[in-house]
Coordinates of C-alpha atoms and ligand atoms in Angstrom, one line a residue:
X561 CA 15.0 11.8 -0.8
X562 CA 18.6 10.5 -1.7
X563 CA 20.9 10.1 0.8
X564 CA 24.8 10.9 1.4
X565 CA 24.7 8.0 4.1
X566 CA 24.0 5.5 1.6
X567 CA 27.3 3.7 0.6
X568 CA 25.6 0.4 -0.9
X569 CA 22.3 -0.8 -1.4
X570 CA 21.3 -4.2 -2.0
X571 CA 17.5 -5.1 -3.0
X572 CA 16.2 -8.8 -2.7
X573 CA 15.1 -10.1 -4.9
X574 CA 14.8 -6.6 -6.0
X575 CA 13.5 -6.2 -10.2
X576 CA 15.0 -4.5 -12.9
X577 CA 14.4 -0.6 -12.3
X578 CA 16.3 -1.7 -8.9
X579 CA 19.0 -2.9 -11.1
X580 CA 20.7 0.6 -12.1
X581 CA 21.0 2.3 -8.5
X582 CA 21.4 -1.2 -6.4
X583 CA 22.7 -5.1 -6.3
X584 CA 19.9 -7.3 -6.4
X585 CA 20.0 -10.2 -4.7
X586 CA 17.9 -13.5 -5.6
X587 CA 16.9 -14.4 -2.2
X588 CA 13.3 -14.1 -1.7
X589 CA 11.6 -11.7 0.6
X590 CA 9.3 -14.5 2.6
X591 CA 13.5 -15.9 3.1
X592 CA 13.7 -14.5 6.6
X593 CA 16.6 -16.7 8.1
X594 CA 18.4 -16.5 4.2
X595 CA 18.0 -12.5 4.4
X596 CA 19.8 -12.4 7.9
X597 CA 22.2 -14.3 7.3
X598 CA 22.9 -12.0 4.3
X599 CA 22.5 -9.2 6.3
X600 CA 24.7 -10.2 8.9
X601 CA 28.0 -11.4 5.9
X602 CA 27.0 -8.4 4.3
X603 CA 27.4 -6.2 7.7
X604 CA 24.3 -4.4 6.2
X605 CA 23.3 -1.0 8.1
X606 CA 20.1 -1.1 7.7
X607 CA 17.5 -3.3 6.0
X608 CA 14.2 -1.9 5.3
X609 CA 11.3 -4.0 4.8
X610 CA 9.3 -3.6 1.8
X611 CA 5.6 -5.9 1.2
X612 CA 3.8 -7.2 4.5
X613 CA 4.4 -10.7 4.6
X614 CA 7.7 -11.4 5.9
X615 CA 6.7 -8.6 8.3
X616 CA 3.7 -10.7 9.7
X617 CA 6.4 -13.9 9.5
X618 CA 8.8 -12.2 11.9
X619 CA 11.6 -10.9 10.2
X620 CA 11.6 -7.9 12.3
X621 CA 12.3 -10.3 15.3
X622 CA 14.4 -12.0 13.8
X623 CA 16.4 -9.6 12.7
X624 CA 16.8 -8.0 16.3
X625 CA 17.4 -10.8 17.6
X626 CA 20.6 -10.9 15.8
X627 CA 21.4 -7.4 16.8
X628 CA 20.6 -6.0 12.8
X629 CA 18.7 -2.9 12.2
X630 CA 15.5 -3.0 10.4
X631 CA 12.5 -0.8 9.6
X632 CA 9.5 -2.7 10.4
X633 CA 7.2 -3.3 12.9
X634 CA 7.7 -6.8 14.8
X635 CA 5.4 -9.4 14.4
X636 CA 3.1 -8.8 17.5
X637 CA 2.8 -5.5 16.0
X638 CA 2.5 -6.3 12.0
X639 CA -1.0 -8.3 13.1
X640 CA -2.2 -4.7 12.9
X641 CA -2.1 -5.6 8.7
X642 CA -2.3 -9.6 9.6
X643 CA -5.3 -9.8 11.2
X644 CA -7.8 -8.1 10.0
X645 CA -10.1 -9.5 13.4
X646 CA -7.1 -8.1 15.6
X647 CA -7.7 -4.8 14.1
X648 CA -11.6 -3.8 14.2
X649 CA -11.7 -5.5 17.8
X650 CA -8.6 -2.8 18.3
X651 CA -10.5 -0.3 16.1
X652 CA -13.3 -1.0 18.4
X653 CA -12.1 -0.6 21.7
X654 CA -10.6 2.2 21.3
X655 CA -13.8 4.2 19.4
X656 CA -11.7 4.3 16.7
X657 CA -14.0 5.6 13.6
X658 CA -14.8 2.3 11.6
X659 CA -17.3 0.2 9.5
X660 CA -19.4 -1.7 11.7
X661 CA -18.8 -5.6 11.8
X662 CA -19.2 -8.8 13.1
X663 CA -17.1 -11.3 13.3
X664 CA -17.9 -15.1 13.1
X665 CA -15.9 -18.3 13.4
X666 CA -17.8 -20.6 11.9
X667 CA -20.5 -20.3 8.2
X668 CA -23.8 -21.4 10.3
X669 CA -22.7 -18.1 12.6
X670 CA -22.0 -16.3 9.2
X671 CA -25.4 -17.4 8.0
X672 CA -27.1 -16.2 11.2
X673 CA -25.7 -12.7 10.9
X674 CA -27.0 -12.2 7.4
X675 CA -30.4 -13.8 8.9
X676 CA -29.8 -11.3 11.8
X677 CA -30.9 -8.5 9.1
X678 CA -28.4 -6.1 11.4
X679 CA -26.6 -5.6 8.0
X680 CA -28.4 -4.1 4.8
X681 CA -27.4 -4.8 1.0
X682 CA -24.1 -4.3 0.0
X683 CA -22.0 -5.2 3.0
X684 CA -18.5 -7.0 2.9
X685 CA -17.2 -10.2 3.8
X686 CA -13.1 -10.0 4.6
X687 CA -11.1 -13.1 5.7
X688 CA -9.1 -12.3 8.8
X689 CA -5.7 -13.0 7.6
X690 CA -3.8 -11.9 4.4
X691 CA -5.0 -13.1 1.0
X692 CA -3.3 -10.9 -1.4
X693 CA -5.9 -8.6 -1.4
X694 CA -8.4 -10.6 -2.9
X695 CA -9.9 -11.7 0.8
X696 CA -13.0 -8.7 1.0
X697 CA -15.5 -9.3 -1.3
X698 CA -18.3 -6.8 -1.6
X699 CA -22.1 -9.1 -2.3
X700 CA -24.5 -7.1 -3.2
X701 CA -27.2 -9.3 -2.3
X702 CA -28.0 -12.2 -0.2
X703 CA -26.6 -15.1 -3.0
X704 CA -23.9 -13.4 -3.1
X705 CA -22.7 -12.8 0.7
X706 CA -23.8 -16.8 0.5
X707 CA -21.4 -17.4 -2.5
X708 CA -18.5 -15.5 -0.3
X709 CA -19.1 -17.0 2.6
X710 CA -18.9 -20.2 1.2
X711 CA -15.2 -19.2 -0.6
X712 CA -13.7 -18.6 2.3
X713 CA -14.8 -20.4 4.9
X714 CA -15.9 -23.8 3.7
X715 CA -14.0 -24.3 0.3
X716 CA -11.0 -22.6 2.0
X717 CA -9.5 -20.3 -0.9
X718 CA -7.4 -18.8 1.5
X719 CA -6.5 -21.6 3.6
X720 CA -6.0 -20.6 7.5
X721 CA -6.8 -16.9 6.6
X722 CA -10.8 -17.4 6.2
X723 CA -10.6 -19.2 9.7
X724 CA -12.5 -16.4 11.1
X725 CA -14.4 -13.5 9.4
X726 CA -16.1 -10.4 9.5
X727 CA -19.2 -9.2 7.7
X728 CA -18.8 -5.6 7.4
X729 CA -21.3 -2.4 6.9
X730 CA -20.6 -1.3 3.3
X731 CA -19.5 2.2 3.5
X732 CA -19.8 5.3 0.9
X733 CA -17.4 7.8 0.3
X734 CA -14.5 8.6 -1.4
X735 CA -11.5 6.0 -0.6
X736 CA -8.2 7.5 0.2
X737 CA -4.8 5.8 1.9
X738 CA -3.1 8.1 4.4
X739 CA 1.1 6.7 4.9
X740 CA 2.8 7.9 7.6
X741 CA 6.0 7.2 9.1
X742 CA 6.2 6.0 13.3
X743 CA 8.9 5.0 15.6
X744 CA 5.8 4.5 18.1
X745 CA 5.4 7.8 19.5
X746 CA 6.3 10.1 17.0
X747 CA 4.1 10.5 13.6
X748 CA 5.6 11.6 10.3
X749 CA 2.9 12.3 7.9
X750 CA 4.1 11.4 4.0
X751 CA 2.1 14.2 1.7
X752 CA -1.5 13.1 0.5
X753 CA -2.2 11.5 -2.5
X754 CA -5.3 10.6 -4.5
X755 CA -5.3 7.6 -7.0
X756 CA -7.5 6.1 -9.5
X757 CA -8.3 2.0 -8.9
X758 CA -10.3 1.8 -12.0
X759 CA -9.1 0.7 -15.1
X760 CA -10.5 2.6 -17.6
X761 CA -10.8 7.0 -17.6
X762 CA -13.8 8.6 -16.0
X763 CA -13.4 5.8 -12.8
X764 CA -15.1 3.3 -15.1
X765 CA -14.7 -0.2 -15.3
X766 CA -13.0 -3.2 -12.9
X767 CA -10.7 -2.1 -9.8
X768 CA -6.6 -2.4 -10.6
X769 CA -4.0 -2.2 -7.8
X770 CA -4.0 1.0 -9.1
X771 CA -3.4 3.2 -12.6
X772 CA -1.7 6.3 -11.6
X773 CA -1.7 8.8 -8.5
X774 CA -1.2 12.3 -8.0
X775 CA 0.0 14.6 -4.7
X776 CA -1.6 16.5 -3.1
X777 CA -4.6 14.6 -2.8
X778 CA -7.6 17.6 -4.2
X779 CA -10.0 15.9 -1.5
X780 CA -7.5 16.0 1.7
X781 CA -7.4 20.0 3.2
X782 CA -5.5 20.9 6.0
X783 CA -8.7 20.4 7.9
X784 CA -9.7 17.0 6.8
X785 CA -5.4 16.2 7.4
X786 CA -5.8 17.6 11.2
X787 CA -9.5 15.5 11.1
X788 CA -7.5 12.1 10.1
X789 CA -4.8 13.0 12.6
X790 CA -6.2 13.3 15.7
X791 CA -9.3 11.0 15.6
X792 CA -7.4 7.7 13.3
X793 CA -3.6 8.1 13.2
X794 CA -2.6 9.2 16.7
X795 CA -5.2 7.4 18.8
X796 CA -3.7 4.0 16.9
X797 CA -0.2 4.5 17.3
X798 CA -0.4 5.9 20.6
X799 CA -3.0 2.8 21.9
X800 CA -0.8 0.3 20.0
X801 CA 2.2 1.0 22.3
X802 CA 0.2 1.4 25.7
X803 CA -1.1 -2.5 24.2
X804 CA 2.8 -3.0 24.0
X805 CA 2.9 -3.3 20.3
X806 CA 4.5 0.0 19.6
X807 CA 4.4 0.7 15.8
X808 CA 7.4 0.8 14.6
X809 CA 7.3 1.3 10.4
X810 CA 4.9 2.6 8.2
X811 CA 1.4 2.6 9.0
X812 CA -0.9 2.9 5.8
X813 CA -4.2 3.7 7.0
X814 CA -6.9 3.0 4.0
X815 CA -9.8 4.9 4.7
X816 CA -13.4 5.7 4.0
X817 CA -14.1 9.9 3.6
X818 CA -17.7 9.4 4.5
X819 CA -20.3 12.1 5.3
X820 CA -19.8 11.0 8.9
X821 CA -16.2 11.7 8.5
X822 CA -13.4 10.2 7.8
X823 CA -13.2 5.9 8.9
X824 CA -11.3 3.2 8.6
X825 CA -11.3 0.4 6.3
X826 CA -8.5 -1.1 6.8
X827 CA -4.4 -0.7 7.9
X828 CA -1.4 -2.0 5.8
X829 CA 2.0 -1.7 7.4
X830 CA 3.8 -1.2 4.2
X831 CA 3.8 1.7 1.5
X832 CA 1.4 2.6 -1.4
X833 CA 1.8 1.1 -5.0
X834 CA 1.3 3.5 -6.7
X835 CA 0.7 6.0 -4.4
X836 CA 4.3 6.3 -2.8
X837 CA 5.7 7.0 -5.8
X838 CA 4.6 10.5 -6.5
X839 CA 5.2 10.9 -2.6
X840 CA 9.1 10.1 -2.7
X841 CA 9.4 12.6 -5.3
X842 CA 8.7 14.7 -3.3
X843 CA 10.4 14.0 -0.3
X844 CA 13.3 16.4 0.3
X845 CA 14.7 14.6 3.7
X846 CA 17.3 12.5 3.7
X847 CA 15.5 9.2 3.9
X848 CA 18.3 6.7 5.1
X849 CA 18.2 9.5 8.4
X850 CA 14.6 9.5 9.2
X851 CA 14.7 5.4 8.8
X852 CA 17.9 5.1 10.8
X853 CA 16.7 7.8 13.6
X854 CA 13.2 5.7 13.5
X855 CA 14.8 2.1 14.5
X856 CA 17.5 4.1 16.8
X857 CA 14.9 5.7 18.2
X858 CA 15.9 8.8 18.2
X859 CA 13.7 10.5 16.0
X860 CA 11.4 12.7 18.1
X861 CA 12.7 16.1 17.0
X862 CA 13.2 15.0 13.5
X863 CA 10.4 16.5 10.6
X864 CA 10.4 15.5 6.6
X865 CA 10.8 18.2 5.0
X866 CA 8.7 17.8 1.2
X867 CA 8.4 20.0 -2.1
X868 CA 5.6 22.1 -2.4
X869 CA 5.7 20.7 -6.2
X870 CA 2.9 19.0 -7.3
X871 CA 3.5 15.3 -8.8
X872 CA 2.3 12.2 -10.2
X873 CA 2.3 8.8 -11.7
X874 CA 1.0 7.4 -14.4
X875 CA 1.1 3.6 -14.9
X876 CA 1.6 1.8 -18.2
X877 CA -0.4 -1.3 -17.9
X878 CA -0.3 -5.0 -20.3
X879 CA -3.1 -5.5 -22.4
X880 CA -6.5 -7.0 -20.9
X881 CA -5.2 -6.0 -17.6
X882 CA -6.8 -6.5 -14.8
X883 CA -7.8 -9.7 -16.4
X884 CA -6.3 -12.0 -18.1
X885 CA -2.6 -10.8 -20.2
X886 CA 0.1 -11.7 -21.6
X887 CA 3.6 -11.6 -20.3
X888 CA 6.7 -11.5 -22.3
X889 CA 6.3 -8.3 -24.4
X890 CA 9.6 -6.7 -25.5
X891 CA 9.3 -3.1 -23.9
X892 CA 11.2 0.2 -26.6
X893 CA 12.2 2.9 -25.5
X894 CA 12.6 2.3 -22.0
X895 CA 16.6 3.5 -21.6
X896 CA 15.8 6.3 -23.5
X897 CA 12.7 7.9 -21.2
X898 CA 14.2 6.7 -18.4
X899 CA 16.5 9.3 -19.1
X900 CA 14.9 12.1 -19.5
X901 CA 15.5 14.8 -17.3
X902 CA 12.6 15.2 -14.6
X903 CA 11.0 11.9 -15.6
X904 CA 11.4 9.3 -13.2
X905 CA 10.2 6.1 -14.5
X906 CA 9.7 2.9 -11.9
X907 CA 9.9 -0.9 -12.8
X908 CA 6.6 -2.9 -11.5
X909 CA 6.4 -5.7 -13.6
X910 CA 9.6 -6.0 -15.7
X911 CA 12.1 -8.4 -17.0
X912 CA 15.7 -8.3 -18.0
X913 CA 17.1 -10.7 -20.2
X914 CA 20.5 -10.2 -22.6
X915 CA 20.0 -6.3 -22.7
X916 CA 16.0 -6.3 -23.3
X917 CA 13.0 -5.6 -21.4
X918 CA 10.2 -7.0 -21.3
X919 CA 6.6 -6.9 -19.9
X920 CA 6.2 -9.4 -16.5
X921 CA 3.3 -8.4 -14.9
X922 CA -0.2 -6.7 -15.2
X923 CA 0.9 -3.4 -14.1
X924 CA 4.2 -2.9 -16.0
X925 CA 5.8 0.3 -14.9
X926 CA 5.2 4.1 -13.7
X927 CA 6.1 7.1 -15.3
X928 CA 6.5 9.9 -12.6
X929 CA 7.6 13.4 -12.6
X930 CA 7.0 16.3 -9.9
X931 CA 6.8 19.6 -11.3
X932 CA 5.8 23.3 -10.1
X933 CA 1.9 22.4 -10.8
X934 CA -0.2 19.2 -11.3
X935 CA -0.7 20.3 -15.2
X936 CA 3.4 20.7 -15.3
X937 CA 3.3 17.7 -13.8
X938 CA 1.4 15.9 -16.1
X939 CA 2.3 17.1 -19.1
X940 CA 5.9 16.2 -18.5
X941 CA 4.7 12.7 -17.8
X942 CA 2.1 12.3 -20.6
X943 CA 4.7 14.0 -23.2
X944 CA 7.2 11.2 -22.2
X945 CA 4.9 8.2 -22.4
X946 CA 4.8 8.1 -26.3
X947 CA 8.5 7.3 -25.7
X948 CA 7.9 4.1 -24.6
X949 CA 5.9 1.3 -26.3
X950 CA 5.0 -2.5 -26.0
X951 CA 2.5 -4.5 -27.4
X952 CA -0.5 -4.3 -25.5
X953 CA -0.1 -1.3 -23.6
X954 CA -2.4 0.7 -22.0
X955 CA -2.8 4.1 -19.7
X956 CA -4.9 6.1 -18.6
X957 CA -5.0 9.8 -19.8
X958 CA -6.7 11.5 -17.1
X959 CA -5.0 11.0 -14.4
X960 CA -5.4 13.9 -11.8
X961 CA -9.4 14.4 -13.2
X962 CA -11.5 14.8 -10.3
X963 CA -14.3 13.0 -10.7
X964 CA -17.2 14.6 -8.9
X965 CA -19.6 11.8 -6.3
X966 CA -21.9 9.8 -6.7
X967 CA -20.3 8.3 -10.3
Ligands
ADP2029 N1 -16.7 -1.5 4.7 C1 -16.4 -1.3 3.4 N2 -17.2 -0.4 2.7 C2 -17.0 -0.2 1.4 N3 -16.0 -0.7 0.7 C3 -15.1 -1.5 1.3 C4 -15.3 -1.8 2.7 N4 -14.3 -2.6 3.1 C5 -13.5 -2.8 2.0 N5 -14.0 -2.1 0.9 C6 -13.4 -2.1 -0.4 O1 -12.7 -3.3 -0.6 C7 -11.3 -3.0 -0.8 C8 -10.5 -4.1 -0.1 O2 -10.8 -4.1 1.2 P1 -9.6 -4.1 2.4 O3 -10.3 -4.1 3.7 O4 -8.7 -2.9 2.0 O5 -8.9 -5.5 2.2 P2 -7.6 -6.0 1.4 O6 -6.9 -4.7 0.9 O7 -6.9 -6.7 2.4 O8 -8.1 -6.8 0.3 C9 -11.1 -1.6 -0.2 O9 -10.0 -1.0 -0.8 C10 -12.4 -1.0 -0.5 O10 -12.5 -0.5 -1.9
MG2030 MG1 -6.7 -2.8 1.1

């Protein structure tokens, strides 16, 4: 995925890993009108935007305003991720496959849907806007949809977000993200992935943003890819443009493989952590092109081109992660792995201070590697891990297991 167009690249605010291959910057990424006016001294090429919410602030507008190229959808079109009412009333209009919902303005209406009995135990309550993915909560009884209810919409725990919600149909399956690539029209499919949410090994214990990934996905066959095509991923992108919000970025579709097929849950319009890391590794387009040819708009007879490899990611994780940790752990052995030929290890929650790291976050960083096989694969990864050590830290070992339904 490296490219010969690349002549500098500048990250902001960027972290550590970014550190070695790029200039970080300390402007934030929420800084819309402080980024372009970076971009615009810096004569930057291109600036591609990374976590959602400067994309539902505007900086694609922005940006184009000012004549500077940038991957992103605009704002009209980022509500896709921004509003999560905007998109099962989309979802809905267009018989797009999806939970079945209401949505409600006020708690009395909430109340009277749960009254309604049209919903059966579980079922979900989501806030409409973004609430750093803590805004669906899944009540598996009557208090508890009460309890939710409550959070959001009367004590407000994510202000303007819980203005509106939706109480949702609880669906079972298997949960999978599908990324592609759009300039609108055109669809470029990233390679499937499966990950494990759970923190501990056998899929038990509390949900993480994630502890490791592997591509290809074991539950997505060329069948199931065509399925998830044709009835989710087109039908958006193609009805998002004739609504004039052409979808320009990437479209992360999370989705729900149920026995009724494949729905969705919800979209993102940003990349996978940690999926997209065993994806870029096996990328073998130049990636600066397909981005460039996207916001030119020129890509239509462009393809990425991917390994057949197999890869993966494994993430090392602070102690008591997902709850409560602490940060500030000096990290060994970092340099050292790092460098390892086929290893490829990515910064998530780092710090750099007078030629140390150290821990900074829950998820702390992922060790990658893409090899002929998924057993390659992992034993590349899992015989590098050892290398590095902090207090604390924990992995799991079996990433890649398939763990069969039904838990
Ligand atoms: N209708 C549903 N049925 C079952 N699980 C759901 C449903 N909606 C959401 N979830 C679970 O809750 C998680 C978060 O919901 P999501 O809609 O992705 O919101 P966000 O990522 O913005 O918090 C999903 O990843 C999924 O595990
Ligand atoms: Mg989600």
């Amino acid at each position: 995925a490296q490219s010969s167009q690349l002549e500098k690249l500048f990250c902001a605010p960027g972290n550590p890993g970014t550190m070695d291959i790029a200039e970080n910057v300390s402007i934030e990424a929420e800084d819309i009108k402080a980024l372009a006016d970076f971009a615009e001294k810096e004569r930057i090429g291109l600036t591609v935007v990374g976590p959602e919410l400067p994309l539902t602030l505007g900086i694609v507008d922005e940006f184009e305003s000012r004549g500077l190229k940038i991957f992103g959808p605009d704002q009209k079109t980022a509500e896709l991720e921004g509003s999560k009412v905007f998109a099962k009333q989309f979802l809905e209009r267009h018989n797009i496959p999806t939970a079945r919902a209401r949505i409600v303005d006020s708690p009395e209406k909430a109340v009277e849907v749960l009254d309604s009995g049209q919903f059966s135990f579980p079922l979900v309550v989501k806030a409409d806007g973004l609430a750093a993915g803590k805004g669906a909560i899944i009540c598996k009884d009557r208090e508890e949809a009460e309890a939710a209810i409550n959070l959001i919409m009367v004590e407000k725990k994510f202000g303007e977000s819980g203005r509106r919600i939706l109480v949702e149909e609880f669906l079972r399956g298997r949960e999978t993200s599908f990324i592609v690539l759009s300039d609108g029209t055109n669809i470029f499919p990233f390679v499937t992935t499966m990950d494990h949410k759970a923190v501990y090994e056998g899929d038990k214990g509390p949900n993480t943003g994630g502890m490791g990934a592997i591509s290809p996905s074991p539950f997505i066959d060329e069948d199931l890819f065509s399925q998830i095509m044709e009835s989710i991923v087109l039908p958006s992108v193609t009805h998002m443009r004739e609504e004039g919000r052409k979808y320009k970025g990437v479209l992360y579709v999370g989705l729900m493989l149920t026995e009724e097929g494949p729905k969705v849950l919800e979209y993102n319009c940003r990349f996978g952590d940690p999926e997209t890391q065993p994806q870029v590794l096996r990328m073998k387009s130049d990636f600066i092109d397909i981005l460039l040819s996207i916001v030119e708009e020129n890509a239509g007879k462009k393809q990425i081109e991917w390994s057949p490899n197999a890869s993966a990611c494994v993430v090392l994780a602070s102690g008591g992660y997902p709850q409560n940790y602490e940060k500030g752990k000096k990290i060994e052995g970092l340099e050292e792995t790092s460098r390892i030929p086929g290893v490829t290890v990515f910064h998530a929650g780092t710090r750099y201070q007078n030629g140390e790291y150290y821990t900074n976050g829950g998820r702390v960083l992922g060790v990658c590697a893409s090899e002929e096989d998924l057993s390659k694969t992992l034993e590349k990864i899992y015989t590098a891990i050892p290398g590095i050590s902090f207090e604390g830290m924990h992995f799991r070992k079996d990433i890649g297991a398939v763990k069969e339904e039904g838990k």
